[in-house]
Amino acid sequence: MGYREFLNTIDKSIDKIREFIDKGKNFNVFCHIDADGLSSGAITSVMLLRANTRFITRSVRNIEEIIEAIPNLPPDSIIILTDIGSGYLNILREKFREKSLIILDHHQPDGEVEEGWIHINPHLYNIDGAREISSSGVAYLVAKALSEENVTLSPIAVVGALGDLQDKSSEKRELDGLNKMIVEDAVKAGLIKVSDDLLFYGRSYRPLHLALASTTSPYIPTISGSEAHAVSFLNSLKIKLKEDDRWRVFAELDEEEKKTIYNGLMKYLSSINFPPSIVKELVGKVYELTKEEDWTPLKDAREFSSLLNACGKTGNEWIGIAVAMGSRGELLLQAQKILEEYRKKLSEIMEYLVKRDTWQELKYIIAIDVGTAIDDRMVSSASSILSSSELLPEDKPLIMLATRDDKVKVSARASRKLVAKGLNLGFVMKKAAERTGGVGGGHDVAAGAEIPLGKKTMFLAEADSIVGEFLKS
Ligand code: C5P
């Protein structure tokens, strides 16, 4: 089992997809709302557009929205799920046995698919869907197998993988595995340039203080999200922001200046009791989209994914999908505004969270219940930032909860160390949610759930005990 088998399966599935297209079938695409979800939805949409099919694409927060929507679709439409579905095969099978489903996903599968359905998931071939390929990568490989012209979509697959932080397990923040193959496609097609540098957003075209302020991974308290603080920080290090009348950019700094900023950030972090080592995350591979205009957030693949994430988490999913499909102009301007506002909001949320008022340490987990203080769609970004900021103990996973109406959204993150010890958060979320009347799943390092409001305490107790079972064994 491995890459070859996975790619063969894709090739085989293509005949069936082509048959649906040739028969003039209607397609309904459902994609998840995060950056990888919107990217995979956009890739699938462009594939269907280029194949001259009729299709509708919509984004969903969770599996429940899909379960509600499918009965209202035309009976013979082909349903494509991207970045969602594999974790809920039993439910889908039970309810929609007679429908035609195509699932392009990278979450840990649970159950079997109905005969005749297409299920493309790397885990079925022992390929790690949390690190080696994302749903956008899966959708890209399908699109490319259908038509070579879809190689133009390779940068969006890279954007999706970075959105799901698939570069995080590598020391050098580099995409590996099948993701690396996709990067190579993009490089060969002249669409992406890869280099080693400090990973400030817009390092080759954005003024230093803007590049510093717009970088949120790693999160640098008060500087991430604030241009004014970024300016005073750089001034304090005596870094010249301008050369004559022109703003300087990170790419033109000499090694000495880069070191000064790197060390300055370490010093600053320790002065505010943050672990200085998180600065290490700032060094690695930069993925630049060569055809994008300078000065836009689309130039840097990581920032492109932040823009999609911002659209997805603020009810502007369609703008994100349209931009990922290639729309620019007015829509891109709107998306940029959304990104700016999202960054501000996220930095306020982080300031609130790092005060630790909401943290609760249980025997095996750290629980943070924000109630309705934070939009439930923002907890996943906040939990990712928190878990990579080294503020949490490495030996306890983070479980964050936010309430919306009568539901609780759960977002869980574990350190690589815990995963190496055998912890699988996808399993923890699934079991704890099942026992409390909700649904859950995901990956070993990052997972989530939705549970009824009255079941919070019970859910946390279950999660604590299941994590304990993993770590004791
Ligand atoms: O929402 P959040 O980013 O915390 O979710 C982490 C991972 O868990 C995502 O990949 C998401 O798709 C997955 N998840 C899931 N089932 C849920 C909630 C989240 O598979 N009910």
Coordinates of N, CA and C in Angstrom, one line a residue, residues 190-367:
G190 N 5.8 26.5 -13.4 CA 6.1 28.0 -13.2 C 5.1 28.7 -12.4
L191 N 4.4 28.0 -11.5 CA 3.3 28.7 -10.8 C 3.7 29.0 -9.3
I192 N 4.7 28.2 -8.8 CA 5.2 28.4 -7.5 C 6.7 28.5 -7.4
K193 N 7.2 29.4 -6.6 CA 8.6 29.4 -6.3 C 8.9 29.1 -4.9
V194 N 9.8 28.2 -4.6 CA 10.1 27.8 -3.2 C 11.4 28.4 -2.8
S195 N 11.5 29.0 -1.6 CA 12.8 29.4 -1.1 C 12.9 29.3 0.4
D196 N 14.1 29.4 0.9 CA 14.2 29.3 2.4 C 14.4 30.7 2.9
D197 N 13.6 31.1 4.0 CA 13.7 32.4 4.5 C 13.0 32.5 5.9
L198 N 12.9 33.7 6.4 CA 12.0 34.0 7.5 C 10.6 34.0 6.9
L199 N 9.6 33.4 7.6 CA 8.3 33.3 7.0 C 7.4 34.4 7.3
F200 N 7.8 35.6 7.2 CA 6.9 36.8 7.4 C 6.1 36.9 6.1
Y201 N 4.8 37.1 6.3 CA 3.9 37.2 5.1 C 4.3 38.4 4.2
G202 N 4.5 38.1 3.0 CA 4.8 39.2 2.0 C 6.2 39.6 2.2
R203 N 7.1 38.7 2.4 CA 8.5 39.0 2.7 C 9.2 39.7 1.6
S204 N 8.7 39.5 0.3 CA 9.5 40.1 -0.8 C 8.8 41.4 -1.3
Y205 N 7.6 41.8 -0.8 CA 7.0 42.9 -1.4 C 6.2 43.8 -0.3
R206 N 6.2 43.3 0.9 CA 5.4 44.1 1.9 C 6.3 44.9 2.8
P207 N 6.0 46.1 3.1 CA 6.8 46.8 4.1 C 7.1 46.0 5.4
L208 N 8.3 46.2 5.9 CA 8.6 45.3 7.1 C 7.6 45.3 8.2
H209 N 7.1 46.4 8.6 CA 6.2 46.4 9.7 C 4.9 45.7 9.4
L210 N 4.4 45.9 8.1 CA 3.2 45.2 7.7 C 3.4 43.7 7.7
A211 N 4.6 43.3 7.2 CA 4.9 41.8 7.1 C 4.9 41.3 8.5
L212 N 5.5 42.0 9.4 CA 5.6 41.5 10.8 C 4.2 41.4 11.4
A213 N 3.4 42.5 11.3 CA 2.1 42.6 11.9 C 1.1 41.6 11.3
S214 N 1.3 41.2 10.1 CA 0.3 40.3 9.5 C 0.6 38.8 9.7
T215 N 1.8 38.6 10.3 CA 2.1 37.2 10.5 C 1.5 36.7 11.8
T216 N 0.7 35.7 11.8 CA 0.1 35.2 13.0 C 0.5 33.8 13.4
S217 N 1.4 33.2 12.6 CA 1.9 31.8 12.9 C 3.4 31.9 12.8
P218 N 4.1 32.0 13.9 CA 3.6 31.9 15.3 C 3.0 33.3 15.7
Y219 N 2.2 33.2 16.7 CA 1.5 34.3 17.2 C 2.4 35.1 18.2
I220 N 2.7 36.4 17.9 CA 3.5 37.2 18.8 C 2.7 38.2 19.5
P221 N 2.4 38.0 20.8 CA 1.5 38.9 21.5 C 1.7 40.4 21.2
T222 N 0.7 41.1 21.0 CA 0.6 42.5 20.7 C 1.2 42.9 19.4
I223 N 2.1 42.2 18.8 CA 2.7 42.5 17.5 C 1.9 41.9 16.4
S224 N 1.5 40.6 16.5 CA 0.7 40.0 15.5 C -0.6 40.8 15.5
G225 N -1.0 41.4 14.4 CA -2.2 42.1 14.2 C -2.1 43.6 14.5
S226 N -1.0 44.1 14.9 CA -0.9 45.5 15.2 C 0.3 46.2 14.4
E227 N -0.1 47.0 13.4 CA 1.0 47.7 12.7 C 1.8 48.6 13.6
A228 N 1.1 49.3 14.5 CA 1.7 50.3 15.3 C 2.8 49.6 16.2
H229 N 2.4 48.5 16.8 CA 3.3 47.8 17.7 C 4.5 47.2 16.9
A230 N 4.2 46.8 15.6 CA 5.3 46.2 14.8 C 6.3 47.3 14.5
V231 N 5.8 48.5 14.2 CA 6.7 49.7 13.9 C 7.5 50.0 15.1
S232 N 6.9 50.0 16.3 CA 7.8 50.4 17.5 C 8.7 49.3 17.8
F233 N 8.4 48.1 17.6 CA 9.3 47.0 17.8 C 10.5 47.1 16.9
L234 N 10.3 47.3 15.6 CA 11.4 47.4 14.6 C 12.2 48.6 14.9
N235 N 11.6 49.7 15.3 CA 12.3 50.9 15.7 C 13.2 50.7 16.9
S236 N 12.7 49.9 17.8 CA 13.5 49.7 19.0 C 14.8 48.9 18.7
L237 N 14.7 48.1 17.6 CA 15.9 47.3 17.2 C 16.8 48.1 16.2
K238 N 16.3 49.4 15.9 CA 17.1 50.2 15.0 C 17.1 49.6 13.6
I239 N 16.0 49.0 13.2 CA 15.9 48.5 11.8 C 15.3 49.6 11.0
K240 N 16.0 49.9 9.9 CA 15.5 51.0 9.0 C 14.3 50.6 8.3
L241 N 13.2 51.3 8.4 CA 12.0 50.8 7.7 C 12.0 51.3 6.2
K242 N 12.7 52.4 6.0 CA 12.7 53.0 4.6 C 14.1 53.2 4.1
E243 N 14.2 53.0 2.8 CA 15.4 53.4 2.1 C 15.1 54.6 1.2
D244 N 15.5 55.7 1.5 CA 15.1 57.0 0.9 C 13.5 57.0 1.1
D245 N 12.8 57.1 0.0 CA 11.3 57.1 0.1 C 10.6 55.8 0.0
R246 N 11.4 54.8 -0.2 CA 10.8 53.5 -0.5 C 10.8 52.6 0.8
W247 N 9.7 51.9 1.0 CA 9.6 51.0 2.2 C 10.5 49.8 1.9
R248 N 11.2 49.4 2.9 CA 12.1 48.2 2.7 C 11.3 46.9 3.0
V249 N 11.7 45.8 2.4 CA 11.0 44.5 2.6 C 11.9 43.5 3.2
F250 N 11.4 42.4 3.8 CA 12.2 41.4 4.5 C 13.3 40.8 3.6
A251 N 12.9 40.6 2.3 CA 13.8 39.9 1.4 C 15.1 40.7 1.2
E252 N 15.1 42.0 1.4 CA 16.3 42.7 1.1 C 17.2 43.0 2.4
L253 N 16.7 42.5 3.5 CA 17.5 42.7 4.7 C 18.8 41.8 4.6
D254 N 19.9 42.3 5.2 CA 21.1 41.4 5.2 C 20.9 40.5 6.4
E255 N 21.8 39.5 6.4 CA 21.8 38.4 7.4 C 21.8 39.0 8.8
E256 N 22.6 40.0 9.0 CA 22.8 40.6 10.3 C 21.4 41.2 10.8
E257 N 20.8 41.9 9.9 CA 19.5 42.5 10.3 C 18.4 41.4 10.6
K258 N 18.4 40.4 9.8 CA 17.5 39.3 10.0 C 17.7 38.7 11.4
K259 N 19.0 38.5 11.7 CA 19.4 37.9 13.0 C 18.9 38.9 14.2
T260 N 19.1 40.2 13.9 CA 18.7 41.1 15.0 C 17.2 41.0 15.2
I261 N 16.4 40.8 14.2 CA 15.0 40.7 14.4 C 14.6 39.4 15.1
Y262 N 15.3 38.3 14.6 CA 15.0 37.0 15.2 C 15.3 37.0 16.7
N263 N 16.5 37.5 17.0 CA 16.9 37.6 18.4 C 16.1 38.6 19.2
G264 N 15.7 39.7 18.6 CA 14.9 40.7 19.2 C 13.5 40.1 19.6
L265 N 13.0 39.3 18.7 CA 11.7 38.6 19.0 C 11.8 37.6 20.1
M266 N 12.9 36.9 20.2 CA 13.1 36.0 21.3 C 13.2 36.7 22.6
K267 N 13.9 37.8 22.6 CA 14.1 38.6 23.8 C 12.7 39.1 24.3
Y268 N 12.0 39.7 23.3 CA 10.7 40.3 23.6 C 9.7 39.2 24.2
L269 N 9.7 38.0 23.5 CA 8.8 37.0 24.0 C 9.2 36.6 25.5
S270 N 10.5 36.4 25.7 CA 10.8 36.0 27.1 C 10.5 37.2 28.1
S271 N 10.6 38.4 27.6 CA 10.3 39.5 28.5 C 8.8 39.5 28.9
I272 N 7.9 38.9 28.1 CA 6.5 38.9 28.5 C 6.1 37.5 28.9
N273 N 7.1 36.7 29.3 CA 6.8 35.3 29.7 C 6.2 34.4 28.7
F274 N 6.6 34.6 27.5 CA 6.2 33.6 26.4 C 7.5 32.8 26.1
P275 N 7.3 31.6 25.7 CA 8.5 30.8 25.3 C 9.2 31.3 24.1
P276 N 10.4 31.7 24.2 CA 11.1 32.3 23.0 C 11.3 31.4 21.9
S277 N 11.3 30.1 22.2 CA 11.6 29.1 21.1 C 10.5 29.1 20.0
I278 N 9.4 29.7 20.2 CA 8.4 29.6 19.2 C 8.8 30.4 17.9
V279 N 9.9 31.2 18.1 CA 10.4 32.0 17.0 C 10.9 31.0 15.9
K280 N 11.3 29.8 16.4 CA 11.9 28.8 15.4 C 10.9 28.6 14.3
E281 N 9.6 28.7 14.6 CA 8.6 28.5 13.5 C 8.6 29.5 12.4
L282 N 9.4 30.5 12.6 CA 9.5 31.6 11.6 C 10.5 31.3 10.5
V283 N 11.2 30.2 10.6 CA 12.2 29.9 9.6 C 11.8 28.7 8.8
G284 N 11.8 28.8 7.5 CA 11.4 27.6 6.7 C 11.2 27.9 5.3
K285 N 10.4 27.0 4.6 CA 10.2 27.2 3.2 C 9.1 28.2 2.9
V286 N 9.4 29.1 2.0 CA 8.4 30.1 1.6 C 7.9 29.6 0.2
Y287 N 6.6 29.6 0.1 CA 5.9 29.1 -1.1 C 5.3 30.4 -1.8
E288 N 5.9 30.9 -2.9 CA 5.3 32.1 -3.5 C 4.6 31.8 -4.8
L289 N 3.4 32.3 -4.9 CA 2.7 32.1 -6.2 C 3.1 33.1 -7.2
T290 N 3.9 32.7 -8.2 CA 4.6 33.6 -9.1 C 3.7 34.4 -9.9
K291 N 2.5 33.9 -10.2 CA 1.6 34.7 -11.1 C 0.7 35.7 -10.4
E292 N 0.8 35.7 -9.1 CA -0.1 36.7 -8.4 C 0.6 38.0 -8.3
E293 N -0.2 39.1 -8.2 CA 0.3 40.4 -8.1 C 1.0 40.6 -6.8
D294 N 2.1 41.3 -6.8 CA 2.7 41.7 -5.6 C 1.7 42.5 -4.8
W295 N 1.9 42.7 -3.5 CA 1.1 43.5 -2.6 C -0.2 42.8 -2.3
T296 N -0.5 41.7 -2.9 CA -1.8 41.0 -2.5 C -1.5 39.9 -1.6
P297 N -2.4 39.5 -0.7 CA -2.2 38.4 0.2 C -2.1 37.0 -0.6
L298 N -2.3 37.1 -1.9 CA -2.3 35.8 -2.6 C -0.9 35.4 -3.1
K299 N 0.0 36.3 -2.9 CA 1.4 36.0 -3.4 C 2.1 34.9 -2.5
D300 N 1.8 34.9 -1.2 CA 2.4 34.0 -0.3 C 1.3 32.9 0.0
A301 N 1.7 31.7 -0.3 CA 0.7 30.6 -0.1 C 0.1 30.5 1.3
R302 N 0.9 30.8 2.3 CA 0.4 30.7 3.7 C -0.6 31.9 3.9
E303 N -0.3 33.0 3.4 CA -1.2 34.1 3.6 C -2.5 33.9 2.8
F304 N -2.4 33.4 1.6 CA -3.5 33.0 0.8 C -4.5 32.1 1.6
S305 N -3.9 31.2 2.3 CA -4.7 30.3 3.1 C -5.3 31.0 4.3
S306 N -4.6 32.0 4.9 CA -5.2 32.8 5.9 C -6.4 33.6 5.4
L307 N -6.3 34.1 4.2 CA -7.4 34.8 3.6 C -8.6 33.9 3.4
L308 N -8.4 32.7 2.9 CA -9.5 31.8 2.7 C -10.1 31.4 4.1
N309 N -9.3 31.2 5.0 CA -9.8 30.9 6.4 C -10.6 32.0 6.9
A310 N -10.2 33.2 6.7 CA -10.9 34.4 7.2 C -12.3 34.4 6.5
C311 N -12.3 34.2 5.2 CA -13.6 34.2 4.5 C -14.5 33.1 5.0
G312 N -13.9 31.9 5.2 CA -14.7 30.8 5.7 C -15.3 31.0 7.1
K313 N -14.5 31.7 7.9 CA -15.0 31.7 9.3 C -15.8 33.0 9.6
T314 N -16.1 33.8 8.6 CA -16.9 35.0 8.8 C -18.2 35.0 8.0
G315 N -18.5 33.9 7.5 CA -19.8 33.8 6.7 C -19.6 34.3 5.2
N316 N -18.3 34.4 4.8 CA -18.0 34.9 3.4 C -17.4 33.8 2.6
E317 N -17.8 32.6 2.8 CA -17.2 31.4 2.1 C -17.2 31.6 0.6
W318 N -18.3 32.1 0.1 CA -18.4 32.1 -1.4 C -17.3 33.1 -2.0
I319 N -17.0 34.1 -1.2 CA -15.9 35.0 -1.7 C -14.6 34.2 -1.7
G320 N -14.3 33.5 -0.7 CA -13.1 32.7 -0.6 C -13.0 31.7 -1.8
I321 N -14.2 31.0 -2.0 CA -14.2 30.0 -3.1 C -13.9 30.7 -4.4
A322 N -14.6 31.8 -4.6 CA -14.5 32.5 -5.9 C -13.0 33.0 -6.1
V323 N -12.4 33.5 -5.1 CA -11.0 33.9 -5.2 C -10.1 32.7 -5.5
A324 N -10.3 31.6 -4.8 CA -9.5 30.4 -5.0 C -9.8 29.9 -6.4
M325 N -10.9 30.1 -7.0 CA -11.2 29.7 -8.4 C -10.6 30.6 -9.4
G326 N -10.1 31.8 -8.9 CA -9.5 32.7 -9.9 C -10.1 34.1 -10.0
S327 N -11.2 34.4 -9.3 CA -11.7 35.7 -9.3 C -10.8 36.7 -8.7
R328 N -10.7 37.9 -9.2 CA -9.8 38.9 -8.6 C -10.6 40.2 -8.6
G329 N -10.0 41.4 -8.8 CA -10.7 42.6 -8.8 C -11.5 42.9 -7.5
E330 N -12.7 43.4 -7.6 CA -13.5 43.8 -6.5 C -13.6 42.7 -5.4
L331 N -13.8 41.5 -5.9 CA -13.9 40.4 -4.9 C -12.6 40.2 -4.0
L332 N -11.5 40.4 -4.7 CA -10.2 40.2 -4.0 C -10.1 41.4 -2.9
L333 N -10.6 42.6 -3.3 CA -10.5 43.7 -2.4 C -11.4 43.4 -1.2
Q334 N -12.6 42.9 -1.5 CA -13.5 42.5 -0.3 C -12.8 41.5 0.6
A335 N -12.2 40.5 -0.1 CA -11.6 39.4 0.7 C -10.4 40.0 1.6
Q336 N -9.7 40.9 1.0 CA -8.6 41.5 1.8 C -9.1 42.3 3.0
K337 N -10.3 42.9 2.8 CA -10.9 43.6 4.0 C -11.3 42.6 5.1
I338 N -11.9 41.5 4.6 CA -12.3 40.5 5.5 C -11.1 40.0 6.3
L339 N -10.0 39.8 5.6 CA -8.8 39.2 6.2 C -8.3 40.2 7.3
E340 N -8.3 41.5 6.9 CA -7.8 42.5 7.9 C -8.6 42.5 9.2
E341 N -10.0 42.5 9.0 CA -10.8 42.5 10.1 C -10.7 41.2 11.0
Y342 N -10.5 40.1 10.2 CA -10.4 38.8 10.9 C -9.1 38.8 11.8
R343 N -8.0 39.3 11.2 CA -6.8 39.4 11.9 C -6.9 40.2 13.2
K344 N -7.6 41.3 13.1 CA -7.8 42.2 14.3 C -8.6 41.4 15.3
K345 N -9.6 40.8 14.9 CA -10.5 40.0 15.8 C -9.7 38.9 16.5
L346 N -8.9 38.2 15.6 CA -8.2 37.1 16.2 C -7.1 37.5 17.2
S347 N -6.5 38.7 16.9 CA -5.5 39.2 17.9 C -6.2 39.6 19.2
E348 N -7.4 40.1 19.1 CA -8.2 40.4 20.4 C -8.5 39.1 21.1
I349 N -8.9 38.1 20.4 CA -9.2 36.8 21.0 C -8.0 36.2 21.7
M350 N -6.9 36.3 21.0 CA -5.6 35.8 21.6 C -5.3 36.5 22.9
E351 N -5.4 37.8 22.8 CA -5.1 38.6 24.1 C -6.0 38.2 25.2
Y352 N -7.3 37.9 24.9 CA -8.2 37.4 25.9 C -7.8 36.0 26.4
L353 N -7.4 35.2 25.5 CA -7.1 33.8 25.9 C -5.9 33.6 26.7
V354 N -4.8 34.4 26.3 CA -3.6 34.2 27.0 C -3.6 34.7 28.5
K355 N -4.7 35.4 28.8 CA -4.8 35.8 30.2 C -5.1 34.5 31.1
R356 N -5.5 33.5 30.5 CA -5.7 32.2 31.1 C -6.9 32.1 32.0
D357 N -7.8 33.1 32.1 CA -8.9 33.1 33.0 C -9.8 32.0 32.7
T358 N -9.9 31.6 31.4 CA -10.8 30.5 31.0 C -10.3 29.1 31.0
W359 N -9.0 29.0 31.4 CA -8.3 27.7 31.3 C -8.7 26.8 32.6
Q360 N -8.8 25.5 32.3 CA -9.1 24.6 33.3 C -8.2 23.4 33.1
E361 N -7.4 23.0 34.2 CA -6.5 21.9 34.0 C -7.2 20.6 34.6
L362 N -7.5 19.7 33.7 CA -8.0 18.4 34.3 C -6.8 17.4 34.3
K363 N -7.1 16.2 34.7 CA -6.0 15.2 34.9 C -5.2 15.0 33.6
Y364 N -5.9 14.9 32.5 CA -5.1 14.6 31.3 C -5.3 15.6 30.2
I365 N -6.2 16.6 30.4 CA -6.4 17.6 29.3 C -6.4 19.0 29.9
I366 N -6.2 20.0 28.9 CA -6.4 21.4 29.3 C -7.7 21.8 28.6
A367 N -8.7 22.2 29.4 CA -10.0 22.6 28.8 C -10.1 24.1 28.8

